[in-house]
CSV table of C-alpha atoms and ligand atoms in Angstrom, one decimal:
chain,number,residue,atom,x,y,z
C,589,MET,CA,-14.6,-28.0,-20.1
C,590,VAL,CA,-15.7,-24.4,-19.5
C,591,ALA,CA,-16.8,-22.5,-22.7
C,592,VAL,CA,-14.8,-19.3,-23.1
C,593,PRO,CA,-17.3,-16.4,-22.9
C,594,LYS,CA,-17.5,-14.0,-25.8
C,595,THR,CA,-18.0,-11.0,-23.5
C,596,ILE,CA,-17.3,-10.5,-19.8
C,597,ALA,CA,-18.8,-7.7,-17.8
C,598,ILE,CA,-17.0,-6.6,-14.6
C,599,VAL,CA,-19.2,-4.6,-12.3
C,600,GLY,CA,-17.0,-2.5,-10.0
C,601,ALA,CA,-14.0,-0.8,-11.5
C,602,ASN,CA,-11.6,-0.7,-8.7
C,603,LEU,CA,-8.9,-3.1,-7.4
C,604,ALA,CA,-10.6,-6.5,-7.8
C,605,GLY,CA,-12.3,-5.5,-11.0
C,606,GLY,CA,-9.3,-3.8,-12.5
C,607,ARG,CA,-6.9,-6.7,-11.7
C,608,ALA,CA,-9.5,-9.1,-13.1
C,609,ALA,CA,-9.6,-7.3,-16.4
C,610,GLN,CA,-5.8,-7.2,-16.6
C,611,ALA,CA,-5.6,-10.9,-15.7
C,612,LEU,CA,-8.1,-11.8,-18.4
C,613,ARG,CA,-5.8,-10.3,-21.0
C,614,ALA,CA,-2.6,-11.7,-19.3
C,615,ASN,CA,-4.2,-15.1,-19.6
C,616,GLY,CA,-4.8,-14.8,-23.3
C,617,TYR,CA,-8.5,-13.9,-23.3
C,618,GLU,CA,-9.4,-12.1,-26.5
C,619,GLY,CA,-13.1,-11.5,-26.0
C,620,GLY,CA,-14.9,-8.3,-25.0
C,621,ILE,CA,-14.3,-6.9,-21.5
C,622,ARG,CA,-16.7,-4.3,-20.2
C,623,LEU,CA,-15.4,-2.7,-17.0
C,624,ILE,CA,-18.1,-0.7,-15.3
C,625,GLY,CA,-17.5,1.6,-12.3
C,626,ALA,CA,-19.7,3.9,-10.3
C,627,GLU,CA,-16.7,6.2,-9.6
C,628,ALA,CA,-15.4,8.6,-12.2
C,629,HIS,CA,-11.8,7.4,-11.9
C,630,PRO,CA,-10.1,4.4,-13.5
C,631,PRO,CA,-9.3,1.6,-11.1
C,632,TYR,CA,-7.1,2.7,-8.3
C,633,GLU,CA,-5.5,1.5,-5.0
C,634,ARG,CA,-7.1,2.9,-1.9
C,635,PRO,CA,-4.4,2.3,0.7
C,636,MET,CA,-2.5,5.5,-0.1
C,637,LEU,CA,-5.6,7.5,0.5
C,638,SER,CA,-5.2,7.3,4.3
C,639,LYS,CA,-1.4,7.6,4.2
C,640,GLU,CA,0.6,9.2,1.4
C,641,VAL,CA,-2.3,11.3,-0.1
C,642,LEU,CA,-3.4,12.6,3.3
C,643,LEU,CA,0.2,13.4,4.2
C,644,ARG,CA,0.6,15.3,0.8
C,645,HIS,CA,3.4,12.9,-0.2
C,646,CYS,CA,1.6,12.3,-3.5
C,647,GLU,CA,-1.5,13.1,-5.5
C,648,PRO,CA,-4.2,10.5,-5.9
C,649,GLU,CA,-3.4,9.8,-9.6
C,650,ARG,CA,-0.4,7.9,-8.3
C,651,SER,CA,-2.9,5.2,-7.1
C,652,PHE,CA,-4.3,4.5,-10.6
C,653,LEU,CA,-3.6,0.9,-11.7
C,654,MET,CA,-3.2,2.3,-15.3
C,655,SER,CA,-4.2,5.5,-17.1
C,656,GLU,CA,-7.4,5.5,-19.1
C,657,ALA,CA,-5.3,5.3,-22.3
C,658,GLY,CA,-3.7,2.1,-20.9
C,659,TRP,CA,-7.1,0.5,-20.5
C,660,GLU,CA,-7.9,1.4,-24.0
C,661,GLU,CA,-4.7,-0.2,-25.2
C,662,LEU,CA,-5.6,-3.3,-23.3
C,663,GLY,CA,-8.9,-3.4,-25.2
C,664,VAL,CA,-11.0,-2.9,-22.1
C,665,ASP,CA,-14.2,-1.0,-22.6
C,666,LEU,CA,-14.4,1.3,-19.6
C,667,HIS,CA,-17.7,2.7,-18.4
C,668,LEU,CA,-17.0,5.1,-15.6
C,669,GLY,CA,-19.1,7.3,-13.4
C,670,SER,CA,-22.4,5.4,-13.7
C,671,PRO,CA,-23.4,2.5,-11.5
C,672,VAL,CA,-25.1,-0.6,-12.7
C,673,THR,CA,-28.6,-0.4,-11.3
C,674,SER,CA,-30.0,-3.6,-12.6
C,675,LEU,CA,-28.6,-7.1,-13.2
C,676,ARG,CA,-30.9,-9.6,-14.9
C,677,ALA,CA,-29.4,-12.9,-14.1
C,678,ALA,CA,-31.3,-14.9,-16.7
C,679,ASP,CA,-29.6,-13.3,-19.7
C,680,ALA,CA,-26.8,-11.4,-17.9
C,681,GLU,CA,-28.2,-8.1,-19.0
C,682,LEU,CA,-27.0,-5.0,-17.2
C,683,GLU,CA,-28.5,-1.6,-17.0
C,684,LEU,CA,-26.5,1.5,-15.9
C,685,ALA,CA,-27.9,4.6,-14.1
C,686,SER,CA,-27.0,6.5,-17.3
C,687,GLY,CA,-29.6,4.3,-19.1
C,688,VAL,CA,-27.0,2.4,-21.1
C,689,ARG,CA,-27.8,-1.3,-21.4
C,690,LEU,CA,-25.0,-3.9,-21.8
C,691,SER,CA,-25.1,-7.6,-22.1
C,692,ALA,CA,-22.4,-10.2,-21.4
C,693,ASP,CA,-22.0,-14.0,-21.3
C,694,LYS,CA,-20.4,-13.9,-17.8
C,695,VAL,CA,-20.5,-11.3,-15.1
C,696,LEU,CA,-17.9,-10.6,-12.3
C,697,LEU,CA,-19.2,-8.7,-9.3
C,698,ALA,CA,-16.4,-6.7,-7.8
C,699,THR,CA,-18.6,-4.1,-6.1
C,700,GLY,CA,-16.5,-3.9,-2.8
C,701,GLY,CA,-18.0,-2.1,0.1
C,702,ARG,CA,-19.5,1.2,1.2
C,703,VAL,CA,-18.8,3.1,4.4
C,704,ARG,CA,-21.1,2.4,7.3
C,705,LYS,CA,-22.8,5.6,8.2
C,706,LEU,CA,-23.0,7.1,11.6
C,707,GLU,CA,-26.5,7.6,13.0
C,708,VAL,CA,-26.4,10.2,15.7
C,709,PRO,CA,-27.8,13.8,15.9
C,710,GLY,CA,-25.6,16.1,13.8
C,711,ALA,CA,-24.1,13.3,11.7
C,712,HIS,CA,-25.3,15.2,8.6
C,713,LEU,CA,-23.3,18.4,9.4
C,714,ASP,CA,-20.7,19.8,7.0
C,715,GLY,CA,-17.3,18.7,8.3
C,716,VAL,CA,-18.4,15.1,9.1
C,717,ALA,CA,-16.4,12.9,6.7
C,718,TYR,CA,-15.8,9.3,5.7
C,719,LEU,CA,-12.8,7.8,3.9
C,720,ARG,CA,-13.3,5.4,1.1
C,721,THR,CA,-12.7,7.3,-2.2
C,722,ILE,CA,-10.3,9.8,-3.7
C,723,GLU,CA,-12.8,12.6,-3.2
C,724,ASP,CA,-13.1,11.7,0.5
C,725,SER,CA,-9.4,11.7,0.9
C,726,LEU,CA,-8.9,15.1,-0.8
C,727,ARG,CA,-11.8,16.6,1.2
C,728,ILE,CA,-10.3,15.4,4.5
C,729,ARG,CA,-6.8,16.5,3.5
C,730,GLU,CA,-8.1,20.0,2.8
C,731,GLN,CA,-9.1,20.3,6.5
C,732,LEU,CA,-5.8,18.9,8.0
C,733,ARG,CA,-4.3,22.2,9.1
C,734,PRO,CA,-1.9,22.7,12.0
C,735,GLY,CA,-3.9,23.3,15.2
C,736,ALA,CA,-7.3,22.2,13.7
C,737,GLY,CA,-9.4,20.0,16.0
C,738,VAL,CA,-10.0,16.6,14.5
C,739,VAL,CA,-12.1,13.9,16.1
C,740,VAL,CA,-11.8,10.4,14.6
C,741,ILE,CA,-14.7,8.1,15.5
C,742,GLY,CA,-13.7,4.4,15.4
C,743,GLY,CA,-10.3,2.9,16.3
C,744,GLY,CA,-10.0,0.4,13.5
C,745,PHE,CA,-7.2,0.6,10.9
C,746,ILE,CA,-8.8,3.4,8.9
C,747,GLY,CA,-9.4,5.5,12.1
C,748,ALA,CA,-5.9,4.8,13.4
C,749,GLU,CA,-4.3,5.7,10.1
C,750,VAL,CA,-6.3,8.9,9.8
C,751,ALA,CA,-5.4,9.8,13.4
C,752,ALA,CA,-1.7,9.3,12.6
C,753,SER,CA,-1.9,11.3,9.4
C,754,ALA,CA,-3.8,14.2,11.0
C,755,ARG,CA,-1.4,14.3,13.9
C,756,LEU,CA,1.6,14.4,11.5
C,757,ALA,CA,-0.1,17.3,9.8
C,758,GLY,CA,-0.2,19.1,13.2
C,759,CYS,CA,-3.8,18.7,14.0
C,760,GLU,CA,-5.2,18.3,17.6
C,761,VAL,CA,-6.5,14.8,17.3
C,762,THR,CA,-8.9,12.9,19.5
C,763,LEU,CA,-9.7,9.3,18.7
C,764,LEU,CA,-12.9,7.7,20.1
C,765,GLU,CA,-13.0,4.0,20.5
C,766,ASN,CA,-16.0,2.3,22.0
C,767,GLY,CA,-14.1,-0.9,22.9
C,768,PRO,CA,-11.3,-1.3,25.5
C,769,THR,CA,-8.6,-0.2,23.1
C,770,PRO,CA,-8.2,0.8,19.4
C,771,LEU,CA,-7.3,-2.0,17.0
C,772,ALA,CA,-8.2,-4.7,19.5
C,773,ARG,CA,-11.0,-6.3,17.4
C,774,ILE,CA,-8.5,-7.7,14.9
C,775,LEU,CA,-5.1,-7.6,16.8
C,776,GLY,CA,-6.2,-8.4,20.3
C,777,ILE,CA,-6.1,-6.2,23.4
C,778,GLU,CA,-2.3,-6.4,24.1
C,779,ILE,CA,-1.2,-5.3,20.6
C,780,GLY,CA,-4.1,-2.8,20.5
C,781,ALA,CA,-2.8,-1.3,23.8
C,782,ALA,CA,0.8,-1.2,22.5
C,783,LEU,CA,-0.2,0.7,19.4
C,784,THR,CA,-2.5,3.0,21.4
C,785,ARG,CA,0.5,3.9,23.5
C,786,VAL,CA,2.3,5.0,20.4
C,787,HIS,CA,-0.6,7.2,19.4
C,788,ARG,CA,-0.6,8.8,22.8
C,789,GLU,CA,3.2,9.3,22.7
C,790,GLU,CA,2.6,11.1,19.3
C,791,GLY,CA,0.1,13.4,20.9
C,792,VAL,CA,-3.3,11.9,20.1
C,793,THR,CA,-5.9,11.9,22.8
C,794,VAL,CA,-7.3,8.4,22.8
C,795,LEU,CA,-10.6,7.9,24.6
C,796,THR,CA,-11.6,4.3,25.1
C,797,GLU,CA,-15.0,2.8,26.0
C,798,THR,CA,-16.2,6.0,24.5
C,799,SER,CA,-18.4,6.7,21.5
C,800,VAL,CA,-20.1,9.7,20.0
C,801,ALA,CA,-23.5,10.8,21.4
C,802,SER,CA,-24.0,13.7,19.1
C,803,ILE,CA,-22.3,16.2,16.9
C,804,GLU,CA,-22.9,20.0,17.3
C,805,GLY,CA,-22.7,22.9,14.9
C,806,SER,CA,-25.1,25.1,13.0
C,807,SER,CA,-24.3,24.1,9.5
C,808,LYS,CA,-20.7,23.1,10.1
C,809,VAL,CA,-19.4,20.9,12.9
C,810,THR,CA,-18.0,22.7,15.9
C,811,HIS,CA,-18.1,20.0,18.7
C,812,VAL,CA,-18.4,16.3,19.4
C,813,ILE,CA,-20.3,15.2,22.5
C,814,THR,CA,-19.1,11.9,23.7
C,815,THR,CA,-21.2,9.2,25.4
C,816,THR,CA,-19.2,10.0,28.6
C,817,GLY,CA,-20.3,13.6,28.4
C,818,GLN,CA,-17.2,15.3,27.1
C,819,ARG,CA,-17.5,18.2,24.7
C,820,ILE,CA,-14.6,18.2,22.2
C,821,ASP,CA,-13.7,21.0,19.7
C,822,ALA,CA,-13.8,19.8,16.2
C,823,ALA,CA,-13.5,21.4,12.8
C,824,LEU,CA,-13.4,17.9,11.2
C,825,VAL,CA,-14.9,14.6,12.3
C,826,VAL,CA,-13.8,11.5,10.4
C,827,VAL,CA,-15.9,8.5,10.9
C,828,GLY,CA,-14.3,5.1,10.4
C,829,ILE,CA,-16.8,2.5,11.7
C,830,GLY,CA,-16.4,-0.1,9.0
C,831,ILE,CA,-17.9,-0.9,5.6
C,832,VAL,CA,-20.9,-2.9,4.5
C,833,PRO,CA,-20.5,-5.1,1.4
C,834,ALA,CA,-22.2,-3.7,-1.7
C,835,VAL,CA,-24.5,-6.7,-2.3
C,836,GLU,CA,-27.6,-5.0,-3.8
C,837,LEU,CA,-27.1,-6.3,-7.3
C,838,ALA,CA,-26.3,-9.8,-6.1
C,839,GLU,CA,-29.6,-9.8,-4.1
C,840,GLN,CA,-31.4,-8.5,-7.1
C,841,ALA,CA,-30.0,-11.3,-9.2
C,842,GLY,CA,-31.2,-13.8,-6.5
C,843,LEU,CA,-27.6,-14.9,-5.6
C,844,ALA,CA,-26.8,-16.4,-2.2
C,845,VAL,CA,-25.8,-13.5,0.1
C,846,ASP,CA,-24.6,-13.9,3.7
C,847,ASN,CA,-22.2,-11.1,4.9
C,848,GLY,CA,-21.2,-10.6,1.3
C,849,VAL,CA,-21.7,-12.5,-1.9
C,850,VAL,CA,-21.3,-16.2,-1.2
C,851,VAL,CA,-18.7,-17.8,-3.6
C,852,ASP,CA,-16.8,-21.0,-3.7
C,853,GLU,CA,-13.0,-21.5,-4.0
C,854,TYR,CA,-13.3,-20.7,-7.7
C,855,CYS,CA,-15.1,-17.4,-7.1
C,856,ARG,CA,-18.3,-18.8,-8.4
C,857,THR,CA,-21.6,-17.5,-7.0
C,858,SER,CA,-24.8,-19.6,-6.8
C,859,ASN,CA,-25.4,-18.6,-10.5
C,860,PRO,CA,-22.9,-20.3,-12.9
C,861,ALA,CA,-22.7,-17.2,-15.1
C,862,ILE,CA,-21.8,-14.8,-12.3
C,863,PHE,CA,-18.6,-14.7,-10.3
C,864,ALA,CA,-17.5,-12.3,-7.5
C,865,ALA,CA,-14.2,-11.1,-6.1
C,866,GLY,CA,-12.7,-8.7,-3.5
C,867,ASP,CA,-14.1,-7.1,-0.4
C,868,VAL,CA,-17.7,-8.1,-1.4
C,869,THR,CA,-17.1,-11.8,-1.2
C,870,ASN,CA,-17.8,-14.3,1.6
C,871,HIS,CA,-15.4,-17.0,0.4
C,872,PRO,CA,-13.8,-20.2,1.8
C,873,ASN,CA,-10.2,-19.7,2.9
C,874,GLN,CA,-8.6,-23.0,2.1
C,875,VAL,CA,-5.6,-22.3,4.4
C,876,LEU,CA,-7.6,-21.4,7.5
C,877,GLY,CA,-10.4,-23.8,6.9
C,878,GLU,CA,-13.2,-21.2,7.4
C,879,ARG,CA,-15.3,-18.8,5.4
C,880,VAL,CA,-14.1,-15.2,5.5
C,881,ARG,CA,-14.9,-11.8,4.1
C,882,LEU,CA,-11.7,-9.8,3.9
C,883,GLU,CA,-11.2,-6.1,3.5
C,884,GLN,CA,-7.6,-6.4,2.3
C,885,TRP,CA,-5.7,-5.1,-0.7
C,886,GLN,CA,-3.9,-8.4,-1.4
C,887,ASN,CA,-7.0,-10.4,-1.3
C,888,ALA,CA,-8.9,-8.0,-3.6
C,889,GLN,CA,-6.2,-8.0,-6.3
C,890,ASN,CA,-5.4,-11.7,-6.2
C,891,GLN,CA,-9.0,-12.9,-5.9
C,892,GLY,CA,-9.9,-10.6,-8.8
C,893,ALA,CA,-7.2,-12.3,-10.9
C,894,ALA,CA,-8.3,-15.8,-9.7
C,895,ALA,CA,-11.9,-15.1,-10.7
C,896,ALA,CA,-10.7,-13.9,-14.1
C,897,ARG,CA,-8.9,-17.2,-14.7
C,898,ALA,CA,-11.8,-19.2,-13.5
C,899,MET,CA,-14.2,-17.4,-15.8
C,900,ILE,CA,-12.2,-18.5,-18.8
C,901,GLY,CA,-11.7,-22.1,-17.7
C,902,LYS,CA,-8.3,-21.8,-16.2
C,903,GLN,CA,-9.5,-22.5,-12.7
C,904,GLU,CA,-7.6,-23.5,-9.7
C,905,PRO,CA,-8.8,-23.1,-6.2
C,906,PHE,CA,-8.0,-19.6,-4.7
C,907,ARG,CA,-5.8,-20.5,-1.8
C,908,GLU,CA,-4.0,-17.8,0.1
C,909,VAL,CA,-2.7,-16.8,3.5
C,910,PRO,CA,-4.5,-13.5,4.1
C,911,TRP,CA,-2.0,-10.6,4.3
C,912,PHE,CA,-2.5,-7.0,5.4
C,913,TRP,CA,-0.4,-4.0,6.3
C,914,SER,CA,-0.9,-0.6,7.9
C,915,ASP,CA,1.4,2.4,8.3
C,916,GLN,CA,1.0,4.7,11.3
C,917,TYR,CA,3.8,7.2,12.1
C,918,ASP,CA,7.1,5.3,11.9
C,919,LEU,CA,5.2,2.0,12.5
C,920,SER,CA,4.9,-0.6,9.7
C,921,VAL,CA,2.3,-3.1,10.9
C,922,GLN,CA,1.9,-6.4,9.0
C,923,MET,CA,-0.4,-9.3,9.6
C,924,ALA,CA,-0.5,-12.7,7.9
C,925,GLY,CA,-3.4,-15.1,8.6
C,926,LEU,CA,-6.2,-14.2,10.9
C,927,PRO,CA,-5.8,-13.9,14.7
C,928,GLY,CA,-9.5,-14.6,15.6
C,929,GLY,CA,-10.3,-17.8,17.5
C,930,CYS,CA,-6.8,-18.5,18.7
C,931,ASP,CA,-6.0,-19.9,22.2
C,932,ASN,CA,-2.4,-18.8,22.7
C,933,ILE,CA,-0.5,-15.7,21.7
C,934,VAL,CA,3.3,-15.8,21.8
C,935,TYR,CA,5.2,-12.5,21.8
C,936,ARG,CA,8.7,-12.0,20.5
C,937,GLY,CA,10.3,-8.7,21.5
C,938,ASP,CA,9.1,-6.0,23.8
C,939,LEU,CA,5.5,-4.7,23.4
C,940,ASP,CA,6.6,-1.4,25.0
C,941,SER,CA,9.0,-0.8,22.1
C,942,ARG,CA,8.2,0.0,18.5
C,943,SER,CA,9.5,-3.4,17.3
C,944,PHE,CA,7.9,-6.7,18.2
C,945,SER,CA,6.0,-9.6,16.8
C,946,ALA,CA,3.1,-11.8,17.9
C,947,PHE,CA,2.2,-15.3,16.9
C,948,PHE,CA,-1.4,-16.6,17.2
C,949,LEU,CA,-1.8,-20.3,17.8
C,950,ARG,CA,-4.8,-22.6,17.9
C,951,ASP,CA,-4.2,-26.1,19.3
C,952,GLY,CA,-0.5,-25.5,18.7
C,953,VAL,CA,-1.0,-24.6,15.0
C,954,LEU,CA,0.2,-21.2,13.8
C,955,ARG,CA,-2.8,-19.3,12.5
C,956,ALA,CA,-1.5,-15.7,12.3
C,957,ALA,CA,1.5,-13.5,12.7
C,958,VAL,CA,1.5,-9.8,13.4
C,959,ALA,CA,4.6,-7.7,13.4
C,960,VAL,CA,5.4,-4.1,14.1
C,961,ASN,CA,8.5,-2.9,12.3
C,962,ARG,CA,9.5,-6.5,11.7
C,963,PRO,CA,8.3,-7.5,8.3
C,964,ARG,CA,10.8,-10.4,8.1
C,965,ASP,CA,9.1,-12.1,11.0
C,966,VAL,CA,5.8,-12.2,9.1
C,967,LYS,CA,7.5,-13.3,5.9
C,968,ARG,CA,9.4,-16.1,7.7
C,969,THR,CA,6.4,-17.5,9.4
C,970,THR,CA,3.8,-17.2,6.6
C,971,PRO,CA,4.9,-20.6,5.2
C,972,HIS,CA,4.1,-22.2,8.5
C,973,ILE,CA,0.6,-20.7,8.4
C,974,ALA,CA,0.2,-21.9,4.9
C,975,ALA,CA,1.2,-25.4,5.9
C,976,GLY,CA,-1.1,-25.4,9.0
C,977,ALA,CA,2.1,-26.3,10.9
C,978,LYS,CA,2.3,-26.9,14.6
C,979,VAL,CA,5.0,-24.6,16.0
C,980,ASP,CA,7.3,-24.5,19.0
C,981,ALA,CA,6.2,-21.7,21.2
C,982,ALA,CA,9.5,-21.4,23.0
C,983,GLN,CA,11.3,-21.0,19.8
C,984,LEU,CA,8.9,-18.4,18.5
C,985,ARG,CA,9.5,-16.4,21.7
C,986,ASP,CA,13.3,-16.8,21.6
C,987,GLU,CA,14.8,-13.9,19.6
C,988,SER,CA,17.9,-16.0,18.7
C,989,SER,CA,15.9,-18.8,17.0
C,990,ASP,CA,15.4,-18.8,13.3
C,991,LEU,CA,11.7,-18.4,12.6
C,992,ARG,CA,12.0,-20.4,9.4
C,993,ALA,CA,12.7,-23.5,11.6
C,994,VAL,CA,10.1,-23.3,14.3
C,995,ALA,CA,7.8,-26.0,13.0
C,996,ALA,CA,7.4,-28.6,15.8
J,522,LIG,C1,-8.5,4.5,3.0
J,522,LIG,C2,-8.2,3.1,2.8
J,522,LIG,C3,-7.0,2.6,3.2
J,522,LIG,C4,-6.7,1.2,3.0
J,522,LIG,N1,-5.5,0.7,3.4
J,522,LIG,C5,-5.2,-0.6,3.3
J,522,LIG,C6,-4.0,-1.1,3.7
J,522,LIG,O1,-3.1,-0.4,4.1
J,522,LIG,N2,-3.7,-2.4,3.5
J,522,LIG,C7,-4.7,-3.3,3.0
J,522,LIG,O2,-4.4,-4.5,2.9
J,522,LIG,N3,-5.9,-2.8,2.6
J,522,LIG,C8,-6.2,-1.5,2.8
J,522,LIG,N4,-7.4,-1.0,2.4
J,522,LIG,C9,-8.4,-2.0,1.9
J,522,LIG,C10,-8.3,-2.1,0.4
J,522,LIG,O3,-8.2,-0.9,-0.2
J,522,LIG,C11,-9.6,-2.8,-0.1
J,522,LIG,O4,-9.5,-4.2,0.4
J,522,LIG,C12,-9.7,-2.8,-1.6
J,522,LIG,O5,-9.9,-1.5,-2.1
J,522,LIG,C13,-10.9,-3.7,-2.1
J,522,LIG,O6,-11.1,-3.7,-3.4
J,522,LIG,P1,-12.4,-4.1,-4.2
J,522,LIG,O7,-12.1,-3.8,-5.6
J,522,LIG,O8,-12.8,-5.4,-3.7
J,522,LIG,O9,-13.5,-3.1,-3.6
J,522,LIG,P2,-13.6,-1.5,-3.7
J,522,LIG,O10,-12.3,-0.9,-3.6
J,522,LIG,O11,-14.7,-1.1,-2.7
J,522,LIG,O12,-14.1,-1.2,-5.2
J,522,LIG,C14,-15.4,-1.5,-5.6
J,522,LIG,C15,-15.8,-0.6,-6.6
J,522,LIG,O13,-17.1,-1.0,-7.2
J,522,LIG,C16,-17.9,0.2,-7.4
J,522,LIG,N5,-19.3,-0.2,-7.4
J,522,LIG,C17,-20.1,-0.6,-6.3
J,522,LIG,N6,-21.3,-0.9,-6.8
J,522,LIG,C18,-21.3,-0.7,-8.1
J,522,LIG,C19,-22.3,-0.8,-9.1
J,522,LIG,N7,-23.6,-1.2,-8.8
J,522,LIG,N8,-22.0,-0.4,-10.4
J,522,LIG,C20,-20.8,-0.1,-10.7
J,522,LIG,N9,-19.8,0.1,-9.8
J,522,LIG,C21,-20.0,-0.3,-8.5
J,522,LIG,C22,-17.5,1.1,-6.2
J,522,LIG,O14,-17.8,2.4,-6.5
J,522,LIG,C23,-16.0,0.9,-6.2
J,522,LIG,O15,-15.3,1.7,-7.0
J,522,LIG,C24,-7.7,0.3,2.5
J,522,LIG,C25,-9.0,0.8,2.2
J,522,LIG,C26,-9.2,2.2,2.4
J,522,LIG,C27,-10.6,2.7,2.1
């Protein structure tokens, strides 16, 4: 029987932390909740920062989980704009940069990740931007003017979405990818190439096997010099080369850390009073049978809620098929499961079109599904991934067969 804590402190007031606080109340928890965030905003959802906000389809406030008044109504004690700088594990005492000290019976670490910084000459220049926060998105948006030279460094999802949004805003966009094709690291070379073709059709210059050697400008960026010697005009450089998990407090508290805060299926760290959720965790994925650290919206919100339940004794193993989406131009990309380590990829539809799916198998078992403008294909095959089912490759390929009935 787990004793219900009198007070819970949640460090990191964004998606995982915010959803955890809401889940505590939704599950009847009546104790104190302190939700502490380094950012000045109440918890919000980042996905629209590279899409709707950059495209000026909405303002960032639309991304808030709730207003500050809503948090107050929920009885959540918000401490915003000041990071926790010290966590004493022995008595779960926290100190904020502002000097405020707080104590709690249990702590949830939902500290997410920070952008990985570029280290080349000129990386400090004005006009070199990263995209993680609301302020980052607004700063980038300000520069997205028709005809402006924009160089995006890194062909992952953030880079691809920024390239698409900048292009839609009329900018002259160059995307640098140091691998064989953007998006290949997660989706594989064929799908990466198919999506790259779309970026080129939309007018983005995509340079592969190319990185940045240096950035030029006196105070503000004017050019990017590539590792292949090209000199590209740039008023704005957006760097999207990944994030690093924010594990400093976990390390300080002596928790097990290995590419993120190590937790079990109940979101418990190596200290029984401290839990963790979201992008910062290295957790066992019960469906795929391996440890993962995900940078995905669904995982952050659902693991946050699972951690909350576990902290008040309503624990059940966190077991989910990872799910992710990305929007670029008129493409809606969805992915369930994880494609890594598969030995067979079965395609359905034409990769040269803007509508196809791909299924990733390991020893005949469906491990992941990726679909471009075919969300139903992902929805219909997710149960097979959840069940660890062997599937019939010929049926997966055959457009006329029902994907709900492809289990071998
Ligand atoms: C631009 C962008 C677009 C995205 N688009 C998609 C998408 O289309 N689909 C998808 O599935 N996922 C997407 N993601 C990923 C998704 O947003 C993340 O998985 C999610 O935000 C993770 O939530 P989190 O709460 O775990 O971490 P974070 O969002 O990183 O939040 C952690 C919070 O903790 C705070 N913090 C850190 N250290 C401290 C401290 N010591 N004290 C107090 N506070 C601290 C941070 O300031 C931050 O506010 C996108 C991410 C970005 C940046």
